[in-house]
Amino acid sequence: MASIAAAKRLLVKRSFSSSPIAPAAKSVNSGASRMMLRKNPIPIVGQRAAMRMVDLGARSASTSGGTTPLTVRDALNQAMAEEMERDETVFLMGEEVAQYNGAYKISRGLLDKFGDKRVVDTPITEAGFTGLCVGAALAGLKPICEFMTFNFAMQAIDQIINSGAKTFYMSGGTQPCNVTFRGPNGAAAGVAAQHSQDYSAWYGSIPGLKVVSPYSAEDAKGLLKASIRDPNVTIFLENEIMYGESFDVSEEVLSPDFVIPIGKAKIERAGTDVTLVSHSRNVEFCLQAAESLAKENISAEVINLRSIKPMDVPAIVKSVKKTNRLVSVDSGYPAFGFGSEICAQIMETEAFDYLDAPVERVTGAEVPTPYAAELETFAFPVPEVIIKAAKKTLYLPY
Amino acid sequence: MLSTVFKSVRLASTGSRALARPFAARSLATEAVVSHMPEEMDAPFTVTLPAEAFETYMLDLPSYELTTSKAELIQMYKDMVTVRRMETAADALYKAKKIRGFHLSIGEEAIAVGIEHAITPDDQVITAYRCHGFAYMRGASVKKILAELMGRSEGVSFGKGGSMHIFAPNFFGGNGIVGAQVPVGAGLAFAKHYLGLPHTTFALYGDGAANQGQVFEAYNMAKLWKLPCVFACENNKYGMGTSAARSSALTEYHKRGQYIPGLKVDGMDVLACKLASSFAREYTTTGNGPLVMEYSTYRYGGHSMSDPGTTYRTREEIQRMRSTHDPVTGLRDRLTSWGVISEEELKAVDKEIRAYVEKEVAEAEASPPPEASPDVLFQDVYIKGTEIPVLRGRIPDENYTFEK
């Protein structure tokens, strides 16, 4: 059966998870990884992405239509390299970013290229180095501060918000602070409760911050460049499982001038019957759900919000006016979360009058993330649940 | 007019002081020796400060000699008096309910003044909330500081920040979270190091903040990367109502850096403060990495305006510090006994500063509060031109849209 085979593949991969260099399971083809995700709803172990890195040489150089496959990891790497090339005041600081080439290899090669003044390994002292990055930004540099995961940033959240986000306002506009905080947010796979929280809603509530959440490689590159250039304090929420995912990108995306404006959502799939709005990895699940719904003649529109703050509410409103039904999908805790905000925003706009059903929220479950894979699956959205929610808005049996 | 060209003045030691200078009620444990007193205001002379004013840790203080001039000494006096008058005026405004709340530095003036006279405008300073004196010394006017305290639009931060968020060129506040300013200060130093600039950063914190974990995180990175940072503890003996002995397992704050050399100085002696700060600046900008300092000082007032300051210490203690260690009186006595300036001229200086501060207070009081409009409320949440499209108000009708 397909699912047993998939489970076996998962087990095989897990056995490699502790080895930094492991033989690749298969050569990477541009479409293969996405097809695999679509067929296999079980969360994929992050280490698979690390293994794929080793096999980059086998990647096909180009595909039809003038596009090139680009992993999210490489997109982020390119974005940082290009911005550091372009502006000498941009530097990267974080745990293992330099000599280790990055805990998730996002900063691979940057130390060799730019030297240890601009790519700085820190001790394991989040509060300290976050405050240090804020100070460096207040003094006119443009730090990129990497958190190994945003879970660890909780130790530094006072510096991000009180020393960083609020300072420009408190100073009456005299103390700008251009710093970009980036790192994986939300669940990985099998890393349990202290390593799996999604912080979009927490950071999204703070005036003075911009909060960006890319999904694809194109998003990762264009939005990270925009975040580094943006003169405000920016939170850039990545996703560990997405790092290894490959997307076909156009020539334009590979150019060093490719920047995506912060605050503009992207319609990943146009549709007419129901709107699925999400960000980051859940966009993938929404696309899978839309594919399934299409087989039942339900046309779902998938919006990739790309940023949490500012949130492209007009794009959601425009879509709801077309489809009359809305499902929000995110992996954060449900209470006071992303979905709550979407519901509130819709209620406060004219979109409310266009709704034919209440908004359905698909969220993380209200539990500290469990470790066992079977339970972990229940803690986060999967396409089946999104399909269920969509059918609820359509008053169809599910 | 001062007639003597060559004059050696020695302050008597504690025991015979009362006899030697009957008018001086204070008894300083330190005695400073002046090399000579020149005629000209700008001519340099040397003051040899007593060794007791300093304590070192893993460090040798090369010299106890401070080179200064009459003009500089008088300026230092003027600066301390201005800061004190400004703080006193703020106190009065609070009692008149014109200011909502803040933390005064009366008694601690020698530190802000001593540091500023030891550094250049390109050096950087950051401290916590007892910041008015530093803001003034770094270039913010009395009027703008008081206006900020009163929440007026002519305040340093246009009324948006208040007492704890006052900034000036190369003065980064004014910070409200105890201890958070220390890693930020290390970051300011990091920037100088990154840019290859020969300037230092004074990152100041109190005895209460000295126990914060993030302070030690900052020490570690500064030492590892040899950042030009002076970590300076203003030990005024109390963290709010908790004495240093009750909060700190080790109250020798200049030793807290463990692997970082330390220098403790009498924070009530502005000349010792200047000497120590000059040394610190020199040390940290010549490739030695950071230094930890302790300025031993005292605040006469409570922690903040809502704290009477007498529930955790005796009035006798406060009175004793005021009468024997006051920094302003201390310098004043030196100025007169060294023949730098006459009593009459000093009185004139005091009067001039009093009038100046009163004028600044009046102008600050007369300035208007910020316009109670959404334009002002929502301004500066983001850098102009990069705002997010909409910021929500109290109800959607009060939402603010930024026109592009």
PDB file of N, CA, C and O in Angstrom, chain B residues 376-399:
ATOM      1  N   VAL B 376      -0.456  62.258  14.981  1.00  0.00           N
ATOM      2  CA  VAL B 376       0.665  62.214  15.915  1.00  0.00           C
ATOM      3  C   VAL B 376       0.718  60.854  16.616  1.00  0.00           C
ATOM      4  O   VAL B 376       1.788  60.278  16.801  1.00  0.00           O
ATOM      5  N   LEU B 377      -0.431  60.336  16.968  1.00  0.00           N
ATOM      6  CA  LEU B 377      -0.471  59.053  17.684  1.00  0.00           C
ATOM      7  C   LEU B 377       0.197  57.946  16.890  1.00  0.00           C
ATOM      8  O   LEU B 377       0.955  57.147  17.420  1.00  0.00           O
ATOM      9  N   PHE B 378      -0.122  57.894  15.593  1.00  0.00           N
ATOM     10  CA  PHE B 378       0.354  56.781  14.779  1.00  0.00           C
ATOM     11  C   PHE B 378       1.681  57.049  14.082  1.00  0.00           C
ATOM     12  O   PHE B 378       2.210  56.187  13.382  1.00  0.00           O
ATOM     13  N   GLN B 379       2.213  58.237  14.316  1.00  0.00           N
ATOM     14  CA  GLN B 379       3.487  58.561  13.666  1.00  0.00           C
ATOM     15  C   GLN B 379       4.640  57.854  14.382  1.00  0.00           C
ATOM     16  O   GLN B 379       4.630  57.722  15.591  1.00  0.00           O
ATOM     17  N   ASP B 380       5.613  57.421  13.601  1.00  0.00           N
ATOM     18  CA  ASP B 380       6.843  56.823  14.139  1.00  0.00           C
ATOM     19  C   ASP B 380       6.682  55.410  14.706  1.00  0.00           C
ATOM     20  O   ASP B 380       7.585  54.920  15.390  1.00  0.00           O
ATOM     21  N   VAL B 381       5.552  54.769  14.418  1.00  0.00           N
ATOM     22  CA  VAL B 381       5.499  53.337  14.743  1.00  0.00           C
ATOM     23  C   VAL B 381       6.472  52.633  13.796  1.00  0.00           C
ATOM     24  O   VAL B 381       7.171  51.692  14.173  1.00  0.00           O
ATOM     25  N   TYR B 382       6.489  53.127  12.556  1.00  0.00           N
ATOM     26  CA  TYR B 382       7.445  52.638  11.556  1.00  0.00           C
ATOM     27  C   TYR B 382       8.175  53.827  10.957  1.00  0.00           C
ATOM     28  O   TYR B 382       7.723  54.971  11.067  1.00  0.00           O
ATOM     29  N   ILE B 383       9.286  53.552  10.284  1.00  0.00           N
ATOM     30  CA  ILE B 383      10.043  54.610   9.607  1.00  0.00           C
ATOM     31  C   ILE B 383       9.137  55.223   8.531  1.00  0.00           C
ATOM     32  O   ILE B 383       8.446  54.495   7.799  1.00  0.00           O
ATOM     33  N   LYS B 384       9.176  56.537   8.462  1.00  0.00           N
ATOM     34  CA  LYS B 384       8.330  57.250   7.508  1.00  0.00           C
ATOM     35  C   LYS B 384       8.572  56.742   6.093  1.00  0.00           C
ATOM     36  O   LYS B 384       9.698  56.592   5.652  1.00  0.00           O
ATOM     37  N   GLY B 385       7.463  56.459   5.429  1.00  0.00           N
ATOM     38  CA  GLY B 385       7.567  55.942   4.073  1.00  0.00           C
ATOM     39  C   GLY B 385       7.564  54.419   4.016  1.00  0.00           C
ATOM     40  O   GLY B 385       7.415  53.840   2.946  1.00  0.00           O
ATOM     41  N   THR B 386       7.726  53.775   5.166  1.00  0.00           N
ATOM     42  CA  THR B 386       7.739  52.308   5.170  1.00  0.00           C
ATOM     43  C   THR B 386       6.660  51.748   6.078  1.00  0.00           C
ATOM     44  O   THR B 386       6.730  50.602   6.511  1.00  0.00           O
ATOM     45  N   GLU B 387       5.659  52.568   6.370  1.00  0.00           N
ATOM     46  CA  GLU B 387       4.627  52.126   7.303  1.00  0.00           C
ATOM     47  C   GLU B 387       3.805  50.989   6.704  1.00  0.00           C
ATOM     48  O   GLU B 387       3.683  50.868   5.490  1.00  0.00           O
ATOM     49  N   ILE B 388       3.191  50.198   7.579  1.00  0.00           N
ATOM     50  CA  ILE B 388       2.237  49.207   7.075  1.00  0.00           C
ATOM     51  C   ILE B 388       0.967  49.981   6.723  1.00  0.00           C
ATOM     52  O   ILE B 388       0.749  51.067   7.260  1.00  0.00           O
ATOM     53  N   PRO B 389       0.150  49.478   5.817  1.00  0.00           N
ATOM     54  CA  PRO B 389      -0.945  50.296   5.283  1.00  0.00           C
ATOM     55  C   PRO B 389      -1.923  50.826   6.334  1.00  0.00           C
ATOM     56  O   PRO B 389      -2.357  51.958   6.250  1.00  0.00           O
ATOM     57  N   VAL B 390      -2.249  49.973   7.312  1.00  0.00           N
ATOM     58  CA  VAL B 390      -3.261  50.377   8.291  1.00  0.00           C
ATOM     59  C   VAL B 390      -2.797  50.036   9.698  1.00  0.00           C
ATOM     60  O   VAL B 390      -2.310  48.939   9.949  1.00  0.00           O
ATOM     61  N   LEU B 391      -2.953  50.979  10.615  1.00  0.00           N
ATOM     62  CA  LEU B 391      -2.771  50.667  12.029  1.00  0.00           C
ATOM     63  C   LEU B 391      -4.133  50.814  12.693  1.00  0.00           C
ATOM     64  O   LEU B 391      -4.842  51.797  12.467  1.00  0.00           O
ATOM     65  N   ARG B 392      -4.477  49.826  13.463  1.00  0.00           N
ATOM     66  CA  ARG B 392      -5.812  49.826  14.031  1.00  0.00           C
ATOM     67  C   ARG B 392      -5.925  50.803  15.187  1.00  0.00           C
ATOM     68  O   ARG B 392      -5.018  50.941  16.006  1.00  0.00           O
ATOM     69  N   GLY B 393      -7.084  51.467  15.261  1.00  0.00           N
ATOM     70  CA  GLY B 393      -7.357  52.335  16.395  1.00  0.00           C
ATOM     71  C   GLY B 393      -8.135  51.572  17.440  1.00  0.00           C
ATOM     72  O   GLY B 393      -8.210  50.352  17.415  1.00  0.00           O
ATOM     73  N   ARG B 394      -8.762  52.295  18.343  1.00  0.00           N
ATOM     74  CA  ARG B 394      -9.518  51.642  19.407  1.00  0.00           C
ATOM     75  C   ARG B 394     -10.731  50.917  18.846  1.00  0.00           C
ATOM     76  O   ARG B 394     -11.153  49.880  19.362  1.00  0.00           O
ATOM     77  N   ILE B 395     -11.325  51.494  17.833  1.00  0.00           N
ATOM     78  CA  ILE B 395     -12.377  50.810  17.070  1.00  0.00           C
ATOM     79  C   ILE B 395     -12.043  51.012  15.602  1.00  0.00           C
ATOM     80  O   ILE B 395     -11.267  51.919  15.274  1.00  0.00           O
ATOM     81  N   PRO B 396     -12.583  50.160  14.726  1.00  0.00           N
ATOM     82  CA  PRO B 396     -12.198  50.270  13.313  1.00  0.00           C
ATOM     83  C   PRO B 396     -12.386  51.673  12.740  1.00  0.00           C
ATOM     84  O   PRO B 396     -11.639  52.091  11.861  1.00  0.00           O
ATOM     85  N   ASP B 397     -13.370  52.414  13.271  1.00  0.00           N
ATOM     86  CA  ASP B 397     -13.569  53.772  12.772  1.00  0.00           C
ATOM     87  C   ASP B 397     -12.358  54.653  13.021  1.00  0.00           C
ATOM     88  O   ASP B 397     -12.168  55.662  12.367  1.00  0.00           O
ATOM     89  N   GLU B 398     -11.532  54.257  14.018  1.00  0.00           N
ATOM     90  CA  GLU B 398     -10.347  55.050  14.327  1.00  0.00           C
ATOM     91  C   GLU B 398      -9.102  54.479  13.669  1.00  0.00           C
ATOM     92  O   GLU B 398      -7.988  54.899  13.978  1.00  0.00           O
ATOM     93  N   ASN B 399      -9.283  53.526  12.776  1.00  0.00           N
ATOM     94  CA  ASN B 399      -8.131  52.980  12.050  1.00  0.00           C
ATOM     95  C   ASN B 399      -7.416  54.086  11.301  1.00  0.00           C
ATOM     96  O   ASN B 399      -8.043  55.012  10.793  1.00  0.00           O
TER      97      ASN B 399
END
